[in-house]
Coordinates of C-alpha atoms in Angstrom, one line a residue:
M1009 CA 32.8 -4.5 70.0
K1010 CA 36.2 -4.0 71.6
E1011 CA 37.2 -1.0 73.6
P1012 CA 39.0 1.8 72.1
V1013 CA 42.8 2.0 72.5
T1014 CA 43.7 4.9 74.4
E1015 CA 47.4 5.3 73.1
K1016 CA 48.6 6.6 69.5
P1017 CA 48.7 3.7 67.0
G1018 CA 52.1 4.4 66.1
L1019 CA 51.3 5.5 62.5
P1020 CA 53.2 8.2 60.6
P1021 CA 50.9 10.9 59.5
A1022 CA 49.1 10.1 56.1
Q1023 CA 50.1 11.9 53.1
G1024 CA 48.9 15.3 53.2
E1025 CA 48.1 15.7 57.1
D1026 CA 51.1 18.1 57.4
E1027 CA 49.5 20.5 54.8
H1028 CA 45.7 19.9 56.1
L1029 CA 44.8 20.2 59.4
S1030 CA 41.4 18.6 58.6
L1031 CA 43.0 15.7 57.2
A1032 CA 44.8 15.0 60.4
L1033 CA 41.3 15.4 62.2
A1034 CA 39.6 13.2 59.9
N1035 CA 42.3 10.4 60.8
S1036 CA 42.1 11.2 64.4
A1037 CA 40.1 8.2 64.7
T1038 CA 41.9 4.9 63.4
A1039 CA 40.5 1.5 62.7
L1040 CA 43.2 -1.0 63.3
P1041 CA 43.3 -4.9 62.6
G1042 CA 41.6 -6.9 65.1
G1043 CA 38.7 -4.8 65.7
L1044 CA 40.6 -2.1 67.5
T1045 CA 40.1 1.7 67.2
V1046 CA 42.2 4.5 68.3
D1047 CA 40.5 7.9 69.3
L1048 CA 42.8 10.6 69.6
L1049 CA 40.0 12.9 70.9
G1050 CA 38.4 10.0 73.2
T1051 CA 38.4 12.3 76.2
P1052 CA 38.5 16.0 77.0
A1053 CA 42.4 15.8 77.8
Q1054 CA 43.4 14.1 74.4
A1055 CA 41.2 16.5 72.6
N1056 CA 43.1 19.4 74.3
Q1057 CA 46.4 17.6 73.5
W1058 CA 45.4 17.2 70.0
L1059 CA 44.6 20.8 69.4
T1060 CA 47.5 22.0 71.3
E1061 CA 49.8 19.9 69.2
R1062 CA 48.6 21.6 66.1
G1063 CA 48.8 25.4 67.6
L1064 CA 45.0 25.7 68.0
A1065 CA 44.7 25.5 71.7
P1066 CA 46.8 26.3 74.8
V1067 CA 48.1 23.5 76.9
D1068 CA 46.0 24.8 79.8
A1069 CA 42.5 25.3 77.6
G1070 CA 40.6 23.0 80.0
M1071 CA 38.5 21.1 77.5
R1072 CA 35.5 19.6 78.9
E1073 CA 33.5 16.8 77.3
L1074 CA 31.1 19.1 75.5
C1075 CA 34.1 20.6 73.6
A1076 CA 35.5 17.3 72.7
T1077 CA 32.0 16.1 71.6
Q1078 CA 31.9 19.2 69.3
L1079 CA 35.3 18.4 67.9
R1080 CA 34.5 14.7 67.5
S1081 CA 31.1 15.7 65.7
L1082 CA 33.2 18.2 63.3
R1083 CA 35.4 15.2 62.5
E1084 CA 32.5 12.7 61.6
Q1085 CA 31.1 15.6 59.3
I1086 CA 34.5 16.2 57.5
R1087 CA 34.9 12.5 57.2
S1088 CA 31.5 12.3 55.6
L1089 CA 32.5 15.1 53.1
F1090 CA 35.8 13.6 52.4
A1091 CA 34.0 10.1 51.6
S1092 CA 31.7 11.7 49.3
R1093 CA 34.4 13.5 47.5
S1094 CA 36.7 10.5 47.1
E1095 CA 34.0 8.2 46.2
G1096 CA 32.5 10.7 43.7
L1097 CA 29.0 10.8 45.8
P1098 CA 26.7 13.8 46.5
A1099 CA 27.5 15.1 50.1
L1100 CA 25.2 14.9 52.8
P1101 CA 23.5 18.3 53.4
A1102 CA 23.9 18.1 57.0
A1103 CA 27.6 17.6 56.7
V1104 CA 28.1 20.7 54.4
R1105 CA 25.7 22.5 57.2
A1106 CA 28.2 21.8 59.9
V1107 CA 31.3 22.9 58.3
N1108 CA 29.5 26.1 56.9
D1109 CA 28.3 26.6 60.6
A1110 CA 31.8 26.1 62.3
M1111 CA 33.2 28.8 59.8
T1112 CA 30.7 31.4 60.5
R1113 CA 30.7 31.3 64.1
V1114 CA 33.5 33.2 64.3
P1115 CA 34.5 36.9 63.0
T1116 CA 36.4 36.7 59.8
A1117 CA 37.8 40.2 60.1
P1118 CA 39.5 41.8 62.9
L1119 CA 37.2 44.0 65.0
L1120 CA 37.6 47.5 65.9
Q1121 CA 38.8 47.9 69.6
W1122 CA 39.6 51.3 71.4
D1123 CA 42.0 51.7 74.2
D1124 CA 41.6 54.7 76.1
R1125 CA 45.5 55.6 76.2
T1126 CA 46.4 54.5 72.7
G1127 CA 43.3 55.0 70.6
P1128 CA 41.6 52.7 68.1
Y1129 CA 43.2 49.5 66.8
R1130 CA 41.8 46.2 65.1
S1131 CA 42.4 42.5 66.7
T1132 CA 40.5 39.5 66.5
P1133 CA 39.3 38.6 70.2
H1134 CA 40.0 35.1 71.3
P1135 CA 38.2 35.0 74.6
T1136 CA 38.5 31.5 76.4
T1137 CA 35.1 30.6 75.9
A1138 CA 35.4 31.1 71.9
L1139 CA 38.6 29.1 72.0
L1140 CA 37.0 26.0 70.8
D1141 CA 34.7 28.0 68.1
H1142 CA 38.0 29.5 66.5
A1143 CA 39.7 26.0 66.3
L1144 CA 36.4 24.6 64.8
A1145 CA 36.4 27.5 62.3
T1146 CA 39.9 26.8 61.3
L1147 CA 39.7 23.0 60.9
A1148 CA 36.6 23.9 58.9
A1149 CA 37.6 26.2 56.5
D1150 CA 40.9 23.9 55.9
A1151 CA 38.4 21.0 55.0
A1152 CA 36.4 23.5 52.4
D1153 CA 39.9 24.5 51.1
L1154 CA 40.8 20.9 50.8
L1155 CA 37.4 19.9 49.1
T1156 CA 37.5 23.1 46.5
G1157 CA 41.3 23.3 45.9
P1158 CA 43.9 21.6 43.7
D1159 CA 44.5 18.7 46.0
A1160 CA 40.9 17.8 45.8
D1161 CA 41.3 15.2 43.1
R1162 CA 44.2 13.5 45.2
L1163 CA 42.0 13.0 48.1
T1164 CA 41.5 9.2 48.8
A1165 CA 40.7 6.7 51.5
C1166 CA 43.4 4.2 52.5
G1167 CA 43.4 1.3 50.3
S1168 CA 44.1 -1.3 53.1
A1169 CA 41.2 -2.7 55.1
P1170 CA 40.4 -2.2 57.9
C1171 CA 42.2 1.2 57.9
N1172 CA 39.8 4.2 57.7
R1173 CA 42.3 7.0 57.1
Y1174 CA 42.3 9.7 54.4
L1175 CA 45.4 10.7 52.3
L1176 CA 46.5 12.8 49.4
R1177 CA 47.5 10.3 46.9
H1178 CA 51.0 10.7 45.7
G1179 CA 51.6 9.0 42.4
R1180 CA 50.1 5.3 42.3
R1181 CA 50.6 5.1 46.1
H1182 CA 47.0 4.8 47.8
W1183 CA 48.0 3.5 51.3
C1184 CA 48.2 6.0 54.2
S1185 CA 51.4 4.2 55.7
T1186 CA 54.1 1.6 54.9
R1187 CA 52.4 -0.8 57.3
C1188 CA 49.1 -0.5 55.5
G1189 CA 50.8 -1.1 52.0
D1190 CA 52.5 -4.1 53.5
R1191 CA 49.5 -5.6 54.8
A1192 CA 47.5 -5.2 51.6
R1193 CA 50.5 -6.5 49.6
A1194 CA 50.4 -9.6 51.7
A1195 CA 46.7 -10.1 51.5
R1196 CA 47.0 -10.1 47.9
A1197 CA 49.9 -12.7 47.8
Y1198 CA 47.9 -14.6 50.3
A1199 CA 44.9 -14.5 48.2
R1200 CA 47.0 -15.5 45.0
R1201 CA 48.5 -18.8 46.8
T1202 CA 45.1 -19.9 48.1
T1203 CA 43.5 -19.4 44.6
S1204 CA 46.1 -21.5 42.8
A1205 CA 46.2 -24.0 45.7

């Protein structure tokens, strides 16, 4: 097995990633031709950068390997749920539990706070130690919304091997990028030529 590539694969976001952070999370590990893989969460610094780019963590959050591991773990559980949904198969109970656990780790309502000078107020605490929990809860809630919302029927896996990205199908398009579409069309053309020869 080849070493993962550390830089971004140069692929545009798959259809739907701009609307659904969970789709972007699922696609943060990409299989490329030649047995290469790109993992945008491969190191704590990369995980911090990925979260920062999506407004889920400050630049200086100081992610540790444990945090990156938790983020990668949620990614795999969400990918499992997306695969189950797009293939019409039952979901793994562990994947459902992982998403529910991430959503329930943080308060869902602003808590009552009291300032001695100004009096009572409500706010959602975001202590540094709970930063990752808030990010995971946001991503898990988005996955749950995607899987149960109006876009769920459009969720599909990219139709070009070896790509492993997910997208929201738009019309007949079932590739995550032009590059994958071109590769699939070239493979079909090659298969037709070799069959007729």
